[in-house]
Short mmCIF file of C-alpha atoms in Angstrom, two decimals:
data_model
loop_
_atom_site.label_atom_id
_atom_site.label_comp_id
_atom_site.label_asym_id
_atom_site.label_seq_id
_atom_site.Cartn_x
_atom_site.Cartn_y
_atom_site.Cartn_z
CA MET A 710 0.00 0.00 0.00
CA ALA A 711 2.81 2.35 0.96
CA ASP A 712 4.70 1.45 -2.23
CA ALA A 713 1.63 2.25 -4.31
CA SER A 714 1.27 5.61 -2.56
CA VAL A 715 4.92 6.50 -3.16
CA SER A 716 4.61 5.44 -6.79
CA SER A 717 1.51 7.58 -7.21
CA VAL A 718 3.27 10.63 -5.74
CA ALA A 719 6.31 10.05 -7.97
CA THR A 720 4.11 9.73 -11.05
CA ARG A 721 2.25 12.92 -10.19
CA SER A 722 5.53 14.79 -9.59
CA ALA A 723 6.89 13.56 -12.91
CA ARG A 724 3.75 14.75 -14.69
CA ILE A 725 4.02 18.18 -13.02
CA ALA A 726 7.68 18.45 -14.03
CA LEU A 727 6.96 17.32 -17.58
CA GLY A 728 4.12 19.78 -17.79
CA GLY A 729 6.41 22.54 -16.54
CA VAL A 730 9.00 21.75 -19.20
CA GLY A 731 6.26 21.74 -21.83
CA LEU A 732 4.96 25.12 -20.66
CA ALA A 733 8.46 26.61 -20.68
CA ALA A 734 9.03 25.31 -24.21
CA LEU A 735 5.65 26.64 -25.35
CA GLY A 736 6.39 30.05 -23.84
CA ALA A 737 9.85 30.25 -25.44
CA ILE A 738 8.62 29.23 -28.89
CA ALA A 739 5.58 31.54 -28.75
CA ALA A 740 7.67 34.52 -27.63
CA SER A 741 10.21 33.92 -30.39
CA GLY A 742 7.43 34.28 -32.97
CA LYS A 743 7.07 37.97 -32.16
CA ALA A 744 9.89 39.02 -34.48
CA ILE A 745 8.47 36.85 -37.29
CA ILE A 746 5.08 38.55 -36.95
CA VAL A 747 6.69 42.00 -36.99
CA LYS A 748 8.65 41.19 -40.14
CA LEU A 749 5.50 39.93 -41.86
CA GLY A 750 3.64 43.10 -40.82
CA LEU A 751 6.38 45.36 -42.14
CA ARG A 752 5.95 43.76 -45.57
CA HIS A 753 2.48 45.35 -45.74
CA GLY A 754 3.98 48.85 -45.57
CA VAL A 755 2.96 49.51 -41.95
CA ASP A 756 5.55 51.21 -39.74
CA ALA A 757 6.99 49.69 -36.57
CA THR A 758 5.18 52.09 -34.18
CA THR A 759 1.79 51.15 -35.63
CA LEU A 760 2.57 47.44 -35.30
CA LEU A 761 3.59 47.91 -31.67
CA ALA A 762 0.49 50.00 -30.89
CA LEU A 763 -1.82 47.37 -32.42
CA ARG A 764 -0.09 44.63 -30.43
CA MET A 765 -0.41 46.46 -27.11
CA ALA A 766 -3.96 47.67 -27.75
CA MET A 767 -5.10 44.10 -28.37
CA ALA A 768 -3.17 42.69 -25.39
CA MET A 769 -4.25 45.41 -22.95
CA PRO A 770 -7.69 43.96 -22.03
CA VAL A 771 -6.06 40.69 -20.97
CA PHE A 772 -3.43 42.47 -18.89
CA LEU A 773 -6.13 44.59 -17.24
CA VAL A 774 -8.01 41.43 -16.22
CA LEU A 775 -4.78 39.86 -14.91
CA ALA A 776 -3.96 43.04 -12.96
CA TRP A 777 -7.42 43.05 -11.37
CA TRP A 778 -7.38 39.31 -10.62
CA SER A 779 -3.92 39.36 -9.04
CA SER A 780 -4.79 42.38 -6.84
CA ARG A 781 -8.11 41.09 -5.44
CA THR A 782 -6.75 39.83 -2.12
CA ALA A 783 -3.38 41.58 -2.12
CA ALA A 784 -2.46 44.52 0.08
CA PRO A 785 -2.67 47.95 -1.57
CA LEU A 786 0.57 49.20 -3.07
CA GLY A 787 2.42 52.13 -1.55
CA TRP A 788 3.47 55.12 -3.60
CA ALA A 789 7.07 53.89 -3.75
CA ASP A 790 6.03 50.56 -5.29
CA ARG A 791 3.68 52.31 -7.71
CA ALA A 792 6.57 54.49 -8.86
CA ARG A 793 8.73 51.39 -9.32
CA ILE A 794 6.02 49.71 -11.42
CA LEU A 795 5.79 52.84 -13.60
CA TRP A 796 9.56 52.73 -14.13
CA LEU A 797 9.53 48.98 -14.85
CA GLY A 798 6.65 49.36 -17.29
CA PHE A 799 8.58 52.12 -19.07
CA THR A 800 11.90 50.25 -19.33
CA GLY A 801 10.76 46.64 -19.61
CA TYR A 802 7.74 46.72 -21.89
CA TYR A 803 7.50 50.15 -23.53
CA LEU A 804 11.02 51.35 -24.31
CA SER A 805 12.51 47.90 -24.92
CA SER A 806 9.62 46.91 -27.20
CA TRP A 807 9.73 50.15 -29.20
CA LEU A 808 13.49 49.91 -29.73
CA ASP A 809 13.18 46.24 -30.71
CA PHE A 810 10.43 46.90 -33.26
CA GLN A 811 12.46 49.77 -34.74
CA GLY A 812 15.56 47.58 -34.99
CA LEU A 813 13.70 44.80 -36.76
CA GLN A 814 13.26 47.11 -39.74
CA TYR A 815 17.00 46.76 -40.44
CA ILE A 816 18.25 43.34 -39.28
CA SER A 817 17.30 39.69 -39.59
CA VAL A 818 15.21 38.03 -36.90
CA THR A 819 18.06 35.60 -36.19
CA LEU A 820 20.49 38.40 -35.32
CA GLU A 821 17.76 40.20 -33.36
CA ARG A 822 17.06 37.11 -31.26
CA LEU A 823 20.76 36.52 -30.56
CA ILE A 824 21.22 40.10 -29.35
CA LEU A 825 18.12 39.93 -27.14
CA TYR A 826 19.28 36.61 -25.74
CA LEU A 827 22.25 38.41 -24.19
CA ASN A 828 19.89 39.58 -21.41
CA PRO A 829 21.37 37.35 -18.66
CA THR A 830 24.85 38.64 -19.48
CA LEU A 831 23.61 42.24 -19.42
CA VAL A 832 21.96 41.68 -16.02
CA LEU A 833 25.28 40.33 -14.76
CA LEU A 834 27.06 43.44 -16.07
CA ILE A 835 24.45 45.69 -14.43
CA ASN A 836 25.05 43.89 -11.14
CA VAL A 837 28.78 44.53 -11.57
CA LEU A 838 28.23 48.24 -12.20
CA LEU A 839 25.40 49.01 -9.78
CA ALA A 840 25.69 46.37 -7.05
CA ARG A 841 29.50 46.21 -7.15
CA GLN A 842 29.47 42.44 -7.63
CA ARG A 843 32.77 41.05 -8.89
CA PRO A 844 32.40 38.50 -11.70
CA GLY A 845 34.42 35.30 -11.52
CA ARG A 846 36.92 34.16 -14.10
CA TRP A 847 34.50 31.65 -15.61
CA GLN A 848 31.74 34.24 -15.78
CA LEU A 849 34.03 36.56 -17.73
CA ALA A 850 34.87 33.70 -20.09
CA ALA A 851 31.16 32.97 -20.58
CA LEU A 852 30.50 36.66 -21.28
CA ALA A 853 33.25 36.71 -23.87
CA LEU A 854 31.84 33.58 -25.53
CA SER A 855 28.34 35.10 -25.75
CA TYR A 856 29.48 38.36 -27.27
CA LEU A 857 31.82 36.56 -29.65
CA GLY A 858 28.80 34.63 -30.96
CA VAL A 859 26.89 37.86 -31.63
CA LEU A 860 29.93 39.38 -33.35
CA VAL A 861 30.23 36.34 -35.64
CA ALA A 862 26.60 36.64 -36.75
CA PHE A 863 26.85 40.46 -36.90
CA GLY A 864 29.96 40.35 -39.07
CA HIS A 865 28.29 37.99 -41.54
CA ASP A 866 25.21 40.21 -41.88
CA LEU A 867 27.33 43.38 -42.04
CA GLN A 868 29.11 42.10 -45.15
CA ARG A 869 25.75 41.57 -46.86
CA GLU A 870 23.71 44.58 -45.68
CA GLY A 871 26.17 47.31 -44.66
CA GLY A 872 25.22 50.26 -42.44
CA ARG A 873 21.60 49.18 -41.92
CA ILE A 874 22.91 46.31 -39.80
CA VAL A 875 24.84 48.69 -37.55
CA LEU A 876 21.77 50.86 -36.91
CA GLY A 877 19.43 47.91 -36.41
CA SER A 878 21.83 46.08 -34.10
CA ALA A 879 22.38 49.23 -32.02
CA LEU A 880 18.61 49.66 -31.59
CA VAL A 881 18.09 46.03 -30.58
CA LEU A 882 21.06 46.12 -28.21
CA ALA A 883 19.57 49.22 -26.58
CA SER A 884 16.31 47.25 -26.30
CA ALA A 885 18.17 44.42 -24.57
CA VAL A 886 19.81 46.84 -22.14
CA SER A 887 16.42 48.42 -21.36
CA TYR A 888 14.90 45.00 -20.65
CA ALA A 889 17.93 44.00 -18.55
CA LEU A 890 17.27 47.09 -16.39
CA TYR A 891 13.70 45.85 -15.99
CA LEU A 892 14.91 42.39 -14.95
CA TYR A 893 17.37 43.92 -12.48
CA GLY A 894 14.70 46.15 -10.97
CA SER A 895 11.90 43.59 -10.91
CA GLY A 896 14.14 41.06 -9.17
CA ARG A 897 14.27 43.37 -6.17
CA ILE A 898 10.49 43.69 -5.67
CA VAL A 899 8.86 40.66 -7.31
CA ALA A 900 8.77 38.68 -4.05
CA ARG A 901 6.92 41.49 -2.31
CA ILE A 902 4.44 42.33 -5.08
CA GLY A 903 4.04 38.95 -6.80
CA ALA A 904 5.08 37.91 -10.29
CA VAL A 905 1.62 37.98 -11.90
CA ARG A 906 0.67 41.29 -10.31
CA LEU A 907 3.97 42.94 -11.22
CA THR A 908 3.97 41.69 -14.81
CA ALA A 909 0.32 42.58 -15.41
CA GLN A 910 0.54 46.08 -13.95
CA ALA A 911 3.85 46.90 -15.63
CA SER A 912 2.38 45.66 -18.92
CA CYS A 913 -0.68 47.90 -18.47
CA VAL A 914 1.64 50.87 -17.94
CA ALA A 915 3.49 49.97 -21.13
CA CYS A 916 0.25 49.63 -23.10
CA VAL A 917 -0.81 53.15 -22.08
CA LEU A 918 2.64 54.58 -22.94
CA VAL A 919 2.69 52.88 -26.34
CA LEU A 920 -0.77 54.19 -27.21
CA LEU A 921 0.17 57.70 -26.07
CA HIS A 922 3.30 57.47 -28.22
CA PHE A 923 1.18 56.46 -31.20
CA CYS A 924 -1.29 59.31 -30.65
CA LEU A 925 1.58 61.82 -30.56
CA THR A 926 3.10 60.56 -33.81
CA HIS A 927 0.10 59.32 -35.84
CA PRO A 928 -3.59 60.18 -36.33
CA LEU A 929 -5.50 57.87 -33.99
CA PRO A 930 -7.90 56.51 -36.69
CA GLN A 931 -4.85 55.23 -38.57
CA LEU A 932 -4.47 52.52 -35.93
CA TRP A 933 -7.64 50.75 -37.03
CA GLN A 934 -7.22 51.55 -40.71
CA ALA A 935 -4.30 49.15 -41.06
CA PRO A 936 -4.85 46.35 -43.60
CA ALA A 937 -6.89 43.36 -42.41
CA ALA A 938 -3.84 41.12 -42.71
CA VAL A 939 -1.91 43.39 -40.34
CA GLN A 940 -4.82 43.41 -37.88
CA GLY A 941 -4.83 39.62 -37.91
CA LEU A 942 -1.07 39.40 -37.48
CA SER A 943 -1.24 41.88 -34.59
CA LEU A 944 -3.92 39.83 -32.86
CA ILE A 945 -1.66 36.76 -33.08
CA ASN A 946 1.23 38.86 -31.82
CA ALA A 947 -0.82 40.14 -28.88
CA LEU A 948 -2.35 36.86 -27.73
CA VAL A 949 0.04 34.13 -28.89
CA CYS A 950 3.38 35.95 -28.79
CA THR A 951 2.77 38.32 -25.86
CA VAL A 952 0.12 37.13 -23.38
CA LEU A 953 0.59 33.37 -23.84
CA PRO A 954 4.37 33.38 -23.15
CA VAL A 955 3.88 35.45 -19.98
CA LEU A 956 1.33 33.01 -18.57
CA ALA A 957 3.11 29.86 -19.77
CA ILE A 958 6.52 30.85 -18.42
CA MET A 959 5.10 31.95 -15.06
CA GLN A 960 3.38 28.58 -14.65
CA ALA A 961 6.55 26.79 -15.78
CA VAL A 962 8.63 28.61 -13.16
CA ARG A 963 6.09 27.64 -10.50
CA ARG A 964 6.36 23.95 -11.49
CA ILE A 965 10.05 23.46 -12.30
CA GLY A 966 11.84 26.57 -11.01
CA SER A 967 13.39 29.53 -12.80
CA SER A 968 16.73 27.84 -13.57
CA LEU A 969 15.31 24.90 -15.52
CA ALA A 970 12.69 27.13 -17.16
CA ALA A 971 15.49 29.43 -18.37
CA GLN A 972 17.41 26.48 -19.81
CA VAL A 973 14.34 25.24 -21.68
CA GLY A 974 13.91 28.81 -22.90
CA MET A 975 16.99 28.30 -25.05
CA LEU A 976 14.60 26.78 -27.57
CA GLY A 977 13.68 30.39 -28.38
CA PRO A 978 16.64 31.30 -30.62
CA VAL A 979 16.53 27.88 -32.29
CA SER A 980 12.81 28.16 -33.05
CA THR A 981 13.40 31.69 -34.38
CA ILE A 982 15.94 30.35 -36.88
CA VAL A 983 13.54 27.62 -38.02
CA MET A 984 10.63 30.06 -38.43
CA SER A 985 12.78 32.65 -40.21
CA LEU A 986 13.79 30.03 -42.76
CA TRP A 987 10.27 28.64 -43.11
CA LEU A 988 8.12 31.79 -43.04
CA LEU A 989 10.46 34.59 -44.11
CA GLY A 990 12.94 32.83 -46.36
CA GLU A 991 15.85 34.53 -44.62
CA PRO A 992 19.27 33.12 -45.58
CA MET A 993 21.06 30.96 -43.02
CA GLY A 994 24.79 30.36 -43.24
CA VAL A 995 27.53 28.80 -41.17
CA ALA A 996 28.21 32.12 -39.42
CA GLN A 997 24.68 32.36 -38.01
CA ILE A 998 24.76 28.75 -36.83
CA VAL A 999 28.18 29.18 -35.17
CA GLY A 1000 27.08 32.47 -33.61
CA THR A 1001 23.91 30.91 -32.25
CA VAL A 1002 25.79 28.00 -30.67
CA LEU A 1003 28.34 30.34 -29.04
CA VAL A 1004 25.62 32.60 -27.61
CA LEU A 1005 23.59 29.66 -26.27
CA VAL A 1006 26.62 28.09 -24.60
CA GLY A 1007 27.77 31.41 -23.15
CA VAL A 1008 24.34 32.32 -21.78
CA LEU A 1009 23.90 28.83 -20.32
CA LEU A 1010 27.22 29.17 -18.50
CA VAL A 1011 26.39 32.67 -17.25
CA SER A 1012 23.00 31.48 -15.98
CA ARG A 1013 24.51 28.50 -14.16
CA LEU A 1014 27.44 30.41 -12.67
CA HIS A 1015 25.26 33.36 -11.59
CA ARG A 1016 22.94 31.24 -9.43
#
């Protein structure tokens, strides 16, 4: 009887772990589709700011519901925490998204994903600069490996595209830095506020900022006058590539922990390469493959050594 009970518990734990891995993989693959959707939208002659505004406008109702649901039984936030959420919404979901969408006008989705995947290394560097943490020898080696991988892929694309690659890569790198600042800041308050509540409220802040940005730079009716194909792509971007990854990854972390979820998340750059070949017809050479492998190995080492 006892053996049967132990076996039942082990089976249930294995199912929970397997489900967590599946959710992490789903979240990583869905999030990596964002750049593909943006590239497809740009082909319809719509600018990056309009694509971002459509994405956030369609995602906002879901984030509002999540913000309300996660705050039902929670203590009210103080003014200091509200100010932090405003800052995190600005850096993590507004500024980083706008810079990323702008950069995608100039570079391939493979290079974009590799640059964004440097986030753990950028958080480590922010800790070195702001928290005065001293990196170890192996961490420095892992950092060098990651950035070498990006340089390999960057150099290949630079030979083919020229100055556009420099501008696009600079914009996406600035996006990665902005999001790394969000990760650094959110890590200090997420335990107190809660992951769902923090993500939902920061996302709502970003949605408002993006829509204000659009209203200042475009006539508001232009948002809904975009071609039907762009509207459909934006709906996929909002629900499948924005809301779904947030929920899936949060549930994955709850089941299997942040470390394993991050490792499974390495499917993201790989799935981006596959989708860019399949849906966009972007060229893929040895340099991109080598660069991807170097970045993945470097980020994996940084993540393991930084725990």
